[in-house]
Short mmCIF file of N, CA and C and ligand atoms in Angstrom, two decimals:
data_model
loop_
_atom_site.label_atom_id
_atom_site.label_comp_id
_atom_site.label_asym_id
_atom_site.label_seq_id
_atom_site.Cartn_x
_atom_site.Cartn_y
_atom_site.Cartn_z
N UNK N 81 10.98 -1.86 23.50
CA UNK N 81 10.02 -1.51 22.46
C UNK N 81 8.94 -0.55 23.02
N UNK N 82 8.66 0.47 22.23
CA UNK N 82 7.58 1.42 22.62
C UNK N 82 6.20 0.84 22.12
N UNK N 83 5.15 1.53 22.39
CA UNK N 83 3.84 1.00 21.90
C UNK N 83 3.49 1.75 20.64
N UNK N 84 4.48 2.26 19.90
CA UNK N 84 4.24 2.97 18.59
C UNK N 84 3.98 2.11 17.50
N UNK N 85 3.19 2.56 16.53
CA UNK N 85 2.88 1.87 15.31
C UNK N 85 3.57 2.62 14.12
N UNK N 86 4.22 1.85 13.21
CA UNK N 86 4.78 2.54 12.02
C UNK N 86 3.85 2.28 10.89
N UNK N 87 3.48 3.37 10.17
CA UNK N 87 2.86 3.21 8.83
C UNK N 87 3.85 3.75 7.78
N UNK N 88 4.32 2.91 6.91
CA UNK N 88 5.39 3.20 5.97
C UNK N 88 4.93 2.90 4.58
N UNK N 89 5.48 3.72 3.65
CA UNK N 89 4.92 3.65 2.28
C UNK N 89 6.12 3.84 1.21
N UNK N 90 5.82 3.31 0.03
CA UNK N 90 6.62 3.52 -1.14
C UNK N 90 5.72 4.10 -2.25
N UNK N 91 6.13 5.14 -2.98
CA UNK N 91 5.33 5.80 -3.88
C UNK N 91 6.09 6.17 -5.14
N UNK N 92 5.48 6.32 -6.23
CA UNK N 92 6.20 6.94 -7.45
C UNK N 92 5.53 8.28 -7.76
N UNK N 93 4.18 8.30 -7.72
CA UNK N 93 3.56 9.59 -8.16
C UNK N 93 2.81 10.26 -7.02
N UNK N 94 2.96 9.66 -5.79
CA UNK N 94 2.48 10.44 -4.66
C UNK N 94 1.09 9.88 -4.02
N UNK N 95 0.36 9.06 -4.67
CA UNK N 95 -1.00 8.77 -4.10
C UNK N 95 -0.92 7.87 -2.93
N UNK N 96 0.10 6.99 -2.86
CA UNK N 96 0.20 6.12 -1.64
C UNK N 96 0.48 6.94 -0.44
N UNK N 97 1.05 8.16 -0.53
CA UNK N 97 1.35 8.97 0.60
C UNK N 97 0.04 9.33 1.32
N UNK N 98 -0.90 9.75 0.55
CA UNK N 98 -2.23 10.18 1.11
C UNK N 98 -2.95 8.99 1.76
N UNK N 99 -2.71 7.78 1.23
CA UNK N 99 -3.36 6.63 1.77
C UNK N 99 -2.72 6.29 3.16
N UNK N 100 -1.37 6.31 3.13
CA UNK N 100 -0.62 6.10 4.42
C UNK N 100 -1.05 7.09 5.46
N UNK N 101 -1.18 8.42 5.10
CA UNK N 101 -1.52 9.41 6.08
C UNK N 101 -2.90 9.23 6.56
N UNK N 102 -3.83 8.78 5.61
CA UNK N 102 -5.24 8.51 6.16
C UNK N 102 -5.27 7.27 7.10
N UNK N 103 -4.46 6.26 6.85
CA UNK N 103 -4.40 5.10 7.69
C UNK N 103 -3.80 5.49 9.04
N UNK N 104 -2.78 6.30 9.00
CA UNK N 104 -2.14 6.81 10.24
C UNK N 104 -3.05 7.63 11.00
N UNK N 105 -3.81 8.51 10.41
CA UNK N 105 -4.71 9.36 11.16
C UNK N 105 -5.78 8.52 11.79
N UNK N 106 -6.36 7.56 11.08
CA UNK N 106 -7.42 6.76 11.57
C UNK N 106 -6.94 5.89 12.83
N UNK N 107 -5.64 5.40 12.69
CA UNK N 107 -5.06 4.62 13.81
C UNK N 107 -4.88 5.50 14.99
N UNK N 108 -4.45 6.78 14.82
CA UNK N 108 -4.30 7.70 15.94
C UNK N 108 -5.61 8.01 16.61
N UNK N 109 -6.65 8.14 15.83
CA UNK N 109 -7.96 8.41 16.36
C UNK N 109 -8.50 7.19 17.11
N UNK N 110 -7.92 5.99 16.83
CA UNK N 110 -8.31 4.82 17.60
C UNK N 110 -7.45 4.67 18.85
N UNK N 111 -6.69 5.70 19.17
CA UNK N 111 -5.92 5.75 20.42
C UNK N 111 -4.50 5.25 20.36
N UNK N 112 -3.97 4.93 19.10
CA UNK N 112 -2.64 4.42 18.91
C UNK N 112 -1.66 5.59 18.68
N UNK N 113 -0.42 5.39 18.97
CA UNK N 113 0.66 6.39 18.67
C UNK N 113 1.32 5.96 17.37
N UNK N 114 1.32 6.85 16.42
CA UNK N 114 1.67 6.44 15.05
C UNK N 114 2.77 7.30 14.39
N UNK N 115 3.71 6.76 13.78
CA UNK N 115 4.70 7.41 12.88
C UNK N 115 4.27 7.08 11.42
N UNK N 116 4.27 8.04 10.55
CA UNK N 116 4.03 7.78 9.16
C UNK N 116 5.30 8.27 8.38
N UNK N 117 5.92 7.30 7.76
CA UNK N 117 7.28 7.63 7.20
C UNK N 117 7.42 6.96 5.83
N UNK N 118 8.12 7.57 4.88
CA UNK N 118 8.49 6.86 3.65
C UNK N 118 9.37 5.77 3.98
N UNK N 119 9.41 4.66 3.21
CA UNK N 119 10.24 3.53 3.59
C UNK N 119 11.75 3.86 3.60
N UNK N 120 12.15 4.78 2.72
CA UNK N 120 13.61 5.06 2.76
C UNK N 120 14.11 5.78 3.99
N UNK N 121 13.17 6.36 4.78
CA UNK N 121 13.54 6.99 6.01
C UNK N 121 13.47 6.12 7.23
N UNK N 122 13.05 4.91 7.09
CA UNK N 122 12.89 3.97 8.22
C UNK N 122 14.26 3.33 8.48
N UNK N 123 14.66 3.51 9.72
CA UNK N 123 15.99 2.99 10.08
C UNK N 123 15.91 1.71 11.00
N UNK N 124 14.97 1.82 11.97
CA UNK N 124 14.95 0.85 13.05
C UNK N 124 13.55 0.46 13.31
N UNK N 125 13.25 -0.85 13.08
CA UNK N 125 11.84 -1.34 13.41
C UNK N 125 11.64 -1.82 14.79
N UNK N 126 12.78 -2.06 15.51
CA UNK N 126 12.63 -2.66 16.86
C UNK N 126 11.78 -1.81 17.75
N UNK N 127 11.81 -0.44 17.51
CA UNK N 127 11.05 0.47 18.38
C UNK N 127 9.54 0.40 18.17
N UNK N 128 9.17 -0.35 17.15
CA UNK N 128 7.65 -0.30 16.87
C UNK N 128 7.00 -1.61 17.30
N UNK N 129 5.80 -1.40 17.79
CA UNK N 129 5.01 -2.53 18.25
C UNK N 129 4.40 -3.30 17.03
N UNK N 130 4.06 -2.52 16.01
CA UNK N 130 3.44 -3.10 14.85
C UNK N 130 3.76 -2.29 13.57
N UNK N 131 3.68 -2.82 12.35
CA UNK N 131 4.06 -2.12 11.19
C UNK N 131 2.97 -2.30 10.09
N UNK N 132 2.63 -1.22 9.47
CA UNK N 132 1.72 -1.26 8.35
C UNK N 132 2.62 -0.71 7.13
N UNK N 133 2.69 -1.47 6.12
CA UNK N 133 3.55 -1.11 4.95
C UNK N 133 2.64 -1.15 3.67
N UNK N 134 2.83 -0.09 2.85
CA UNK N 134 2.02 -0.07 1.67
C UNK N 134 2.87 0.53 0.49
N UNK N 135 2.37 0.12 -0.71
CA UNK N 135 3.10 0.62 -1.91
C UNK N 135 2.09 0.82 -3.09
N UNK N 136 2.59 1.63 -3.97
CA UNK N 136 1.94 1.78 -5.28
C UNK N 136 2.20 0.43 -6.01
N UNK N 137 1.31 0.14 -6.89
CA UNK N 137 1.52 -1.02 -7.78
C UNK N 137 2.05 -0.57 -9.17
N UNK N 138 3.08 -1.23 -9.59
CA UNK N 138 3.57 -1.03 -10.99
C UNK N 138 3.83 -2.36 -11.60
N UNK N 139 3.34 -2.64 -12.80
CA UNK N 139 3.50 -3.85 -13.42
C UNK N 139 3.06 -5.03 -12.51
N UNK N 140 1.93 -4.87 -11.89
CA UNK N 140 1.20 -5.91 -11.06
C UNK N 140 2.09 -6.26 -9.82
N UNK N 141 2.96 -5.38 -9.41
CA UNK N 141 3.72 -5.67 -8.22
C UNK N 141 3.92 -4.40 -7.33
N UNK N 142 4.17 -4.62 -6.06
CA UNK N 142 4.70 -3.54 -5.23
C UNK N 142 5.97 -2.93 -5.88
N UNK N 143 6.26 -1.69 -5.65
CA UNK N 143 7.51 -1.17 -6.10
C UNK N 143 8.66 -1.93 -5.55
N UNK N 144 9.77 -2.05 -6.27
CA UNK N 144 10.90 -2.87 -5.88
C UNK N 144 11.43 -2.41 -4.46
N UNK N 145 11.46 -1.15 -4.13
CA UNK N 145 11.96 -0.67 -2.84
C UNK N 145 11.14 -1.20 -1.70
N UNK N 146 9.77 -1.46 -2.00
CA UNK N 146 8.93 -1.84 -0.91
C UNK N 146 9.09 -3.41 -0.67
N UNK N 147 9.28 -4.10 -1.76
CA UNK N 147 9.59 -5.58 -1.60
C UNK N 147 10.95 -5.73 -0.84
N UNK N 148 11.87 -4.89 -1.23
CA UNK N 148 13.17 -4.97 -0.63
C UNK N 148 13.04 -4.67 0.82
N UNK N 149 12.18 -3.70 1.20
CA UNK N 149 11.99 -3.32 2.62
C UNK N 149 11.59 -4.59 3.40
N UNK N 150 10.56 -5.27 2.86
CA UNK N 150 10.00 -6.45 3.63
C UNK N 150 11.08 -7.53 3.70
N UNK N 151 11.81 -7.71 2.53
CA UNK N 151 12.85 -8.77 2.58
C UNK N 151 13.90 -8.36 3.64
N UNK N 152 14.37 -7.16 3.60
CA UNK N 152 15.45 -6.81 4.55
C UNK N 152 15.01 -6.85 5.94
N UNK N 153 13.68 -6.67 6.25
CA UNK N 153 13.23 -6.65 7.66
C UNK N 153 12.34 -7.82 8.00
N UNK N 154 12.56 -8.88 7.14
CA UNK N 154 11.58 -10.01 7.35
C UNK N 154 11.59 -10.63 8.76
N UNK N 155 12.71 -10.74 9.36
CA UNK N 155 12.84 -11.36 10.69
C UNK N 155 12.07 -10.51 11.73
N UNK N 156 12.36 -9.21 11.66
CA UNK N 156 11.70 -8.25 12.71
C UNK N 156 10.18 -8.19 12.38
N UNK N 157 9.83 -8.16 11.16
CA UNK N 157 8.38 -8.06 10.79
C UNK N 157 7.59 -9.28 11.13
N UNK N 158 8.31 -10.45 11.18
CA UNK N 158 7.66 -11.74 11.44
C UNK N 158 7.30 -11.80 12.99
N UNK N 159 7.96 -10.94 13.75
CA UNK N 159 7.79 -10.98 15.24
C UNK N 159 6.69 -10.06 15.72
N UNK N 160 6.09 -9.26 14.81
CA UNK N 160 5.06 -8.31 15.31
C UNK N 160 3.96 -8.24 14.34
N UNK N 161 2.79 -7.68 14.71
CA UNK N 161 1.66 -7.57 13.77
C UNK N 161 2.12 -6.74 12.56
N UNK N 162 1.94 -7.26 11.38
CA UNK N 162 2.35 -6.63 10.17
C UNK N 162 1.18 -6.62 9.21
N UNK N 163 0.79 -5.45 8.69
CA UNK N 163 -0.33 -5.31 7.73
C UNK N 163 0.22 -4.71 6.46
N UNK N 164 -0.39 -5.07 5.31
CA UNK N 164 0.08 -4.56 4.05
C UNK N 164 -1.08 -3.91 3.23
N UNK N 165 -0.71 -2.87 2.47
CA UNK N 165 -1.74 -2.36 1.61
C UNK N 165 -1.09 -2.01 0.21
N UNK N 166 -1.93 -1.88 -0.72
CA UNK N 166 -1.49 -1.50 -2.13
C UNK N 166 -2.50 -0.44 -2.66
N UNK N 167 -1.91 0.36 -3.55
CA UNK N 167 -2.84 1.24 -4.33
C UNK N 167 -2.53 0.90 -5.81
N UNK N 168 -3.60 0.82 -6.58
CA UNK N 168 -3.51 0.43 -7.98
C UNK N 168 -4.64 1.00 -8.82
N UNK N 169 -4.50 0.97 -10.09
CA UNK N 169 -5.56 1.44 -10.93
C UNK N 169 -6.58 0.31 -11.39
N UNK N 170 -6.12 -0.94 -11.21
CA UNK N 170 -7.09 -1.98 -11.72
C UNK N 170 -8.41 -1.91 -10.93
N UNK N 171 -8.36 -1.55 -9.64
CA UNK N 171 -9.58 -1.49 -8.84
C UNK N 171 -10.30 -0.23 -9.10
N UNK N 172 -9.77 0.69 -9.96
CA UNK N 172 -10.50 1.97 -10.38
C UNK N 172 -11.18 1.80 -11.72
N UNK N 173 -10.94 0.63 -12.34
CA UNK N 173 -11.60 0.29 -13.59
C UNK N 173 -13.08 0.12 -13.48
N UNK N 174 -13.83 0.24 -14.57
CA UNK N 174 -15.23 -0.07 -14.51
C UNK N 174 -15.35 -1.51 -14.02
N UNK N 175 -16.30 -1.77 -13.11
CA UNK N 175 -16.41 -3.06 -12.53
C UNK N 175 -15.06 -3.49 -11.78
N UNK N 176 -14.30 -2.51 -11.33
CA UNK N 176 -12.99 -2.82 -10.75
C UNK N 176 -13.08 -3.81 -9.60
N UNK N 177 -14.17 -3.80 -8.80
CA UNK N 177 -14.31 -4.71 -7.69
C UNK N 177 -14.27 -6.16 -8.13
N UNK N 178 -14.71 -6.43 -9.41
CA UNK N 178 -14.63 -7.75 -9.95
C UNK N 178 -13.19 -8.32 -10.12
N UNK N 179 -12.24 -7.36 -10.06
CA UNK N 179 -10.90 -7.74 -10.29
C UNK N 179 -10.12 -7.95 -8.95
N UNK N 180 -10.88 -7.85 -7.86
CA UNK N 180 -10.25 -8.03 -6.50
C UNK N 180 -9.46 -9.40 -6.40
N UNK N 181 -9.99 -10.54 -6.88
CA UNK N 181 -9.24 -11.77 -6.79
C UNK N 181 -7.92 -11.73 -7.56
N UNK N 182 -7.93 -10.92 -8.66
CA UNK N 182 -6.72 -10.85 -9.44
C UNK N 182 -5.72 -9.91 -8.72
N UNK N 183 -6.24 -8.71 -8.19
CA UNK N 183 -5.40 -7.79 -7.49
C UNK N 183 -4.76 -8.32 -6.16
N UNK N 184 -5.56 -9.26 -5.52
CA UNK N 184 -4.99 -9.83 -4.30
C UNK N 184 -3.65 -10.60 -4.64
N UNK N 185 -3.47 -11.07 -5.75
CA UNK N 185 -2.25 -11.80 -6.18
C UNK N 185 -1.02 -10.81 -6.31
N UNK N 186 -1.33 -9.51 -6.46
CA UNK N 186 -0.18 -8.55 -6.50
C UNK N 186 0.64 -8.56 -5.19
N UNK N 187 -0.05 -9.07 -4.13
CA UNK N 187 0.69 -9.12 -2.82
C UNK N 187 1.32 -10.43 -2.61
N UNK N 188 1.23 -11.44 -3.57
CA UNK N 188 1.77 -12.69 -3.28
C UNK N 188 3.27 -12.66 -2.95
N UNK N 189 4.11 -11.96 -3.64
CA UNK N 189 5.52 -11.95 -3.15
C UNK N 189 5.81 -11.45 -1.83
N UNK N 190 4.93 -10.47 -1.36
CA UNK N 190 5.04 -9.96 -0.05
C UNK N 190 4.62 -11.03 1.00
N UNK N 191 3.49 -11.68 0.72
CA UNK N 191 2.90 -12.67 1.63
C UNK N 191 3.90 -13.80 1.78
N UNK N 192 4.68 -14.13 0.66
CA UNK N 192 5.63 -15.25 0.76
C UNK N 192 6.71 -14.93 1.72
N UNK N 193 7.00 -13.60 1.96
CA UNK N 193 8.10 -13.17 2.82
C UNK N 193 7.54 -13.15 4.29
N UNK N 194 6.48 -12.31 4.50
CA UNK N 194 5.88 -12.19 5.84
C UNK N 194 4.38 -12.23 5.62
N UNK N 195 3.65 -13.06 6.27
CA UNK N 195 2.20 -13.08 6.15
C UNK N 195 1.51 -11.88 6.93
N UNK N 196 0.83 -11.03 6.15
CA UNK N 196 0.20 -9.90 6.85
C UNK N 196 -0.97 -10.39 7.64
N UNK N 197 -1.33 -9.71 8.76
CA UNK N 197 -2.52 -10.00 9.57
C UNK N 197 -3.74 -9.41 8.84
N UNK N 198 -3.49 -8.45 7.91
CA UNK N 198 -4.59 -7.86 7.11
C UNK N 198 -4.02 -7.22 5.83
N UNK N 199 -4.80 -7.23 4.73
CA UNK N 199 -4.31 -6.66 3.49
C UNK N 199 -5.36 -5.69 2.99
N UNK N 200 -4.94 -4.47 2.77
CA UNK N 200 -5.89 -3.39 2.17
C UNK N 200 -5.54 -3.22 0.71
N UNK N 201 -6.60 -3.41 -0.08
CA UNK N 201 -6.40 -3.26 -1.56
C UNK N 201 -7.28 -2.04 -1.99
N UNK N 202 -6.61 -1.06 -2.46
CA UNK N 202 -7.20 0.29 -2.69
C UNK N 202 -7.05 0.79 -4.12
N UNK N 203 -8.09 1.43 -4.71
CA UNK N 203 -7.88 2.09 -5.95
C UNK N 203 -7.01 3.31 -5.67
N UNK N 204 -6.29 3.68 -6.72
CA UNK N 204 -5.29 4.82 -6.57
C UNK N 204 -5.73 6.04 -7.35
N UNK N 205 -4.70 6.75 -7.84
CA UNK N 205 -4.90 7.94 -8.56
C UNK N 205 -4.04 7.86 -9.84
N UNK N 206 -4.55 8.27 -10.99
CA UNK N 206 -3.74 8.39 -12.18
C UNK N 206 -3.57 9.85 -12.52
N UNK N 207 -2.36 10.28 -12.43
CA UNK N 207 -1.93 11.57 -12.82
C UNK N 207 -0.82 11.47 -13.74
N UNK N 208 -1.21 11.47 -15.05
CA UNK N 208 -0.18 11.11 -16.12
C UNK N 208 0.98 12.13 -16.12
N UNK N 209 0.73 13.33 -15.75
CA UNK N 209 1.81 14.35 -15.80
C UNK N 209 2.93 13.96 -14.79
N UNK N 210 2.64 13.18 -13.81
CA UNK N 210 3.65 12.80 -12.78
C UNK N 210 4.33 11.51 -13.08
N UNK N 211 3.87 10.80 -14.13
CA UNK N 211 4.58 9.48 -14.44
C UNK N 211 5.97 9.83 -15.08
N UNK N 212 6.98 9.22 -14.49
CA UNK N 212 8.36 9.68 -14.84
C UNK N 212 8.80 9.38 -16.33
N UNK N 213 8.38 8.31 -16.90
CA UNK N 213 8.95 7.90 -18.22
C UNK N 213 7.97 8.27 -19.37
N UNK N 214 8.51 8.80 -20.45
CA UNK N 214 7.59 9.14 -21.58
C UNK N 214 6.91 7.98 -22.16
N UNK N 215 7.56 6.76 -22.20
CA UNK N 215 6.93 5.64 -22.70
C UNK N 215 5.70 5.23 -21.89
N UNK N 216 5.87 5.28 -20.58
CA UNK N 216 4.75 4.95 -19.68
C UNK N 216 3.67 6.04 -19.85
N UNK N 217 4.08 7.31 -19.95
CA UNK N 217 3.00 8.37 -20.14
C UNK N 217 2.20 8.10 -21.42
N UNK N 218 2.91 7.74 -22.43
CA UNK N 218 2.22 7.46 -23.71
C UNK N 218 1.24 6.24 -23.57
N UNK N 219 1.70 5.25 -22.84
CA UNK N 219 0.89 4.03 -22.66
C UNK N 219 -0.36 4.37 -21.83
N UNK N 220 -0.14 5.30 -20.81
CA UNK N 220 -1.38 5.71 -20.02
C UNK N 220 -2.29 6.57 -20.80
N UNK N 221 -1.76 7.42 -21.73
CA UNK N 221 -2.62 8.26 -22.51
C UNK N 221 -3.47 7.41 -23.38
N UNK N 222 -2.87 6.36 -23.93
CA UNK N 222 -3.60 5.41 -24.81
C UNK N 222 -4.65 4.66 -24.04
N UNK N 223 -4.28 4.16 -22.82
CA UNK N 223 -5.29 3.43 -22.05
C UNK N 223 -6.44 4.28 -21.70
N UNK N 224 -6.15 5.60 -21.40
CA UNK N 224 -7.30 6.58 -21.10
C UNK N 224 -8.15 6.79 -22.39
N UNK N 225 -7.44 6.92 -23.50
CA UNK N 225 -8.15 7.10 -24.81
C UNK N 225 -9.12 5.98 -25.12
N UNK N 226 -8.55 4.74 -24.81
CA UNK N 226 -9.39 3.59 -25.12
C UNK N 226 -10.30 3.20 -24.00
N UNK N 227 -10.37 4.00 -23.00
CA UNK N 227 -11.37 3.81 -21.91
C UNK N 227 -11.01 2.71 -20.92
N UNK N 228 -9.72 2.27 -20.94
CA UNK N 228 -9.38 1.22 -19.98
C UNK N 228 -9.25 1.83 -18.56
N UNK N 229 -8.49 2.89 -18.40
CA UNK N 229 -8.35 3.57 -17.20
C UNK N 229 -8.79 5.01 -17.30
N UNK N 230 -9.27 5.67 -16.23
CA UNK N 230 -9.66 7.07 -16.33
C UNK N 230 -8.69 7.89 -15.44
N UNK N 231 -8.26 9.04 -16.03
CA UNK N 231 -7.35 9.84 -15.15
C UNK N 231 -8.12 10.44 -13.94
N UNK N 232 -7.47 10.67 -12.84
CA UNK N 232 -8.10 11.30 -11.73
C UNK N 232 -7.86 10.49 -10.43
N UNK N 233 -8.47 11.02 -9.49
CA UNK N 233 -8.17 10.38 -7.99
C UNK N 233 -9.39 9.48 -7.71
N UNK N 234 -9.09 8.18 -7.64
CA UNK N 234 -10.07 7.17 -7.39
C UNK N 234 -10.03 6.64 -5.95
N UNK N 235 -9.15 7.29 -5.16
CA UNK N 235 -9.01 6.66 -3.77
C UNK N 235 -10.34 6.81 -3.06
N UNK N 236 -10.74 5.76 -2.36
CA UNK N 236 -11.98 5.66 -1.59
C UNK N 236 -11.68 5.83 -0.10
N UNK N 237 -11.83 7.09 0.30
CA UNK N 237 -11.38 7.37 1.60
C UNK N 237 -12.13 6.65 2.73
N UNK N 238 -13.37 6.40 2.43
CA UNK N 238 -14.23 5.63 3.36
C UNK N 238 -13.70 4.23 3.57
N UNK N 239 -13.34 3.66 2.38
CA UNK N 239 -12.90 2.23 2.48
C UNK N 239 -11.53 2.17 3.16
N UNK N 240 -10.66 3.17 2.92
CA UNK N 240 -9.36 3.20 3.55
C UNK N 240 -9.47 3.40 5.06
N UNK N 241 -10.35 4.25 5.49
CA UNK N 241 -10.59 4.53 6.90
C UNK N 241 -11.12 3.35 7.63
N UNK N 242 -12.07 2.72 6.92
CA UNK N 242 -12.72 1.51 7.48
C UNK N 242 -11.74 0.36 7.64
N UNK N 243 -10.89 0.20 6.69
CA UNK N 243 -9.81 -0.81 6.87
C UNK N 243 -8.92 -0.51 8.07
N UNK N 244 -8.52 0.69 8.17
CA UNK N 244 -7.75 1.11 9.31
C UNK N 244 -8.37 0.93 10.66
N UNK N 245 -9.65 1.26 10.65
CA UNK N 245 -10.41 1.11 11.87
C UNK N 245 -10.47 -0.32 12.42
N UNK N 246 -10.74 -1.24 11.40
CA UNK N 246 -10.74 -2.72 11.72
C UNK N 246 -9.37 -3.18 12.20
N UNK N 247 -8.37 -2.57 11.59
CA UNK N 247 -6.98 -3.01 11.84
C UNK N 247 -6.47 -2.62 13.19
N UNK N 248 -6.92 -1.57 13.73
CA UNK N 248 -6.39 -0.97 14.99
C UNK N 248 -6.28 -2.00 16.08
N UNK N 249 -7.37 -2.76 16.39
CA UNK N 249 -7.25 -3.71 17.51
C UNK N 249 -6.25 -4.79 17.23
N UNK N 250 -6.04 -5.17 16.02
CA UNK N 250 -5.09 -6.23 15.66
C UNK N 250 -3.69 -5.80 15.85
N UNK N 251 -3.50 -4.52 15.62
CA UNK N 251 -2.08 -3.94 15.75
C UNK N 251 -1.74 -3.70 17.13
N UNK N 252 -2.77 -3.52 17.96
CA UNK N 252 -2.53 -3.22 19.34
C UNK N 252 -2.16 -4.44 20.15
N UNK N 253 -2.51 -5.65 19.56
CA UNK N 253 -2.19 -6.88 20.26
C UNK N 253 -0.69 -7.08 20.23
N UNK N 254 -0.10 -7.50 21.34
CA UNK N 254 1.38 -7.55 21.34
C UNK N 254 1.93 -8.86 20.63
N UNK N 255 1.15 -9.91 20.61
CA UNK N 255 1.62 -11.12 20.02
C UNK N 255 1.11 -11.16 18.61
N UNK N 256 1.98 -11.62 17.67
CA UNK N 256 1.68 -11.74 16.27
C UNK N 256 0.84 -13.03 16.08
N UNK N 257 -0.15 -12.86 15.21
CA UNK N 257 -0.90 -14.12 14.70
C UNK N 257 -1.29 -13.98 13.23
N UNK N 258 -1.34 -15.06 12.51
CA UNK N 258 -1.64 -15.05 11.11
C UNK N 258 -3.16 -14.99 10.97
N UNK N 259 -3.64 -14.35 9.93
CA UNK N 259 -5.14 -14.22 9.69
C UNK N 259 -5.71 -15.59 9.16
C1 FMN A 24 4.65 2.81 -14.60
C2 FMN A 24 3.40 2.51 -13.99
C3 FMN A 24 2.87 1.15 -14.01
C4 FMN A 24 1.68 0.79 -13.37
N1 FMN A 24 1.27 -0.51 -13.44
C5 FMN A 24 0.10 -0.77 -12.82
C6 FMN A 24 -0.41 -2.15 -12.91
O1 FMN A 24 0.33 -3.10 -13.31
N2 FMN A 24 -1.65 -2.45 -12.39
C7 FMN A 24 -2.39 -1.37 -11.79
O2 FMN A 24 -3.47 -1.78 -11.29
N3 FMN A 24 -1.94 -0.19 -11.69
C8 FMN A 24 -0.76 0.19 -12.22
N4 FMN A 24 -0.34 1.47 -12.16
C9 FMN A 24 -1.18 2.50 -11.51
C10 FMN A 24 -0.64 2.88 -10.12
O3 FMN A 24 -0.61 1.74 -9.28
C11 FMN A 24 -1.61 3.91 -9.57
O4 FMN A 24 -1.60 5.03 -10.31
C12 FMN A 24 -1.19 4.23 -8.10
O5 FMN A 24 -2.21 5.11 -7.52
C13 FMN A 24 0.12 4.99 -8.07
O6 FMN A 24 0.54 5.20 -6.77
P1 FMN A 24 1.64 6.34 -6.37
O7 FMN A 24 0.90 7.70 -6.85
O8 FMN A 24 1.82 6.28 -4.97
O9 FMN A 24 2.91 6.00 -7.18
C14 FMN A 24 0.91 1.83 -12.70
C15 FMN A 24 1.45 3.15 -12.67
C16 FMN A 24 2.61 3.48 -13.30
C17 FMN A 24 3.15 4.85 -13.18
#
């Protein structure tokens, strides 16, 4: 096993990519060697000392491919420091921070598979033109019209970097421990 860290992500409309890249960059600046890869391109976890996995939220859950990734690699992830993050629009709502206890439950199915050493909960980006299905686009246009969600980029880069900075020493530890 090398001392490399994997930051891997699942996305639908692209905003989780930027979050994963920012996490990867911050970890590199903390002195770690990092690969940032989409989950579909990850073949072998044994070469990594630690794994950070993140996904966009749809219907209050990680994307199915992200949950499948953790399920398929459960044994290997349980042996090393594993951290998880999500990007969602609930945290971008007015008073979104009040919804943190609700959003934390979006990760319950992941936690049931492998307990992360740390969880990053981040506001995402709503770009309706990139949403693949017309029914969902219509639903989002209505939510914007009624002021539930607002279109645009709500990612808080300072919060993302700060999470990654705090995470770095925990990923560098060779033995896994639960938080
Ligand atoms: C079909 C669909 C369903 C969504 N469902 C939720 C949801 O249940 N809760 C939430 O907070 N955000 C939800 N979102 C918002 C996304 O999580 C948010 O836009 C995120 O930044 C998207 O990440 P991505 O660009 O990496 O796909 C949904 C977005 C889409 C397209």
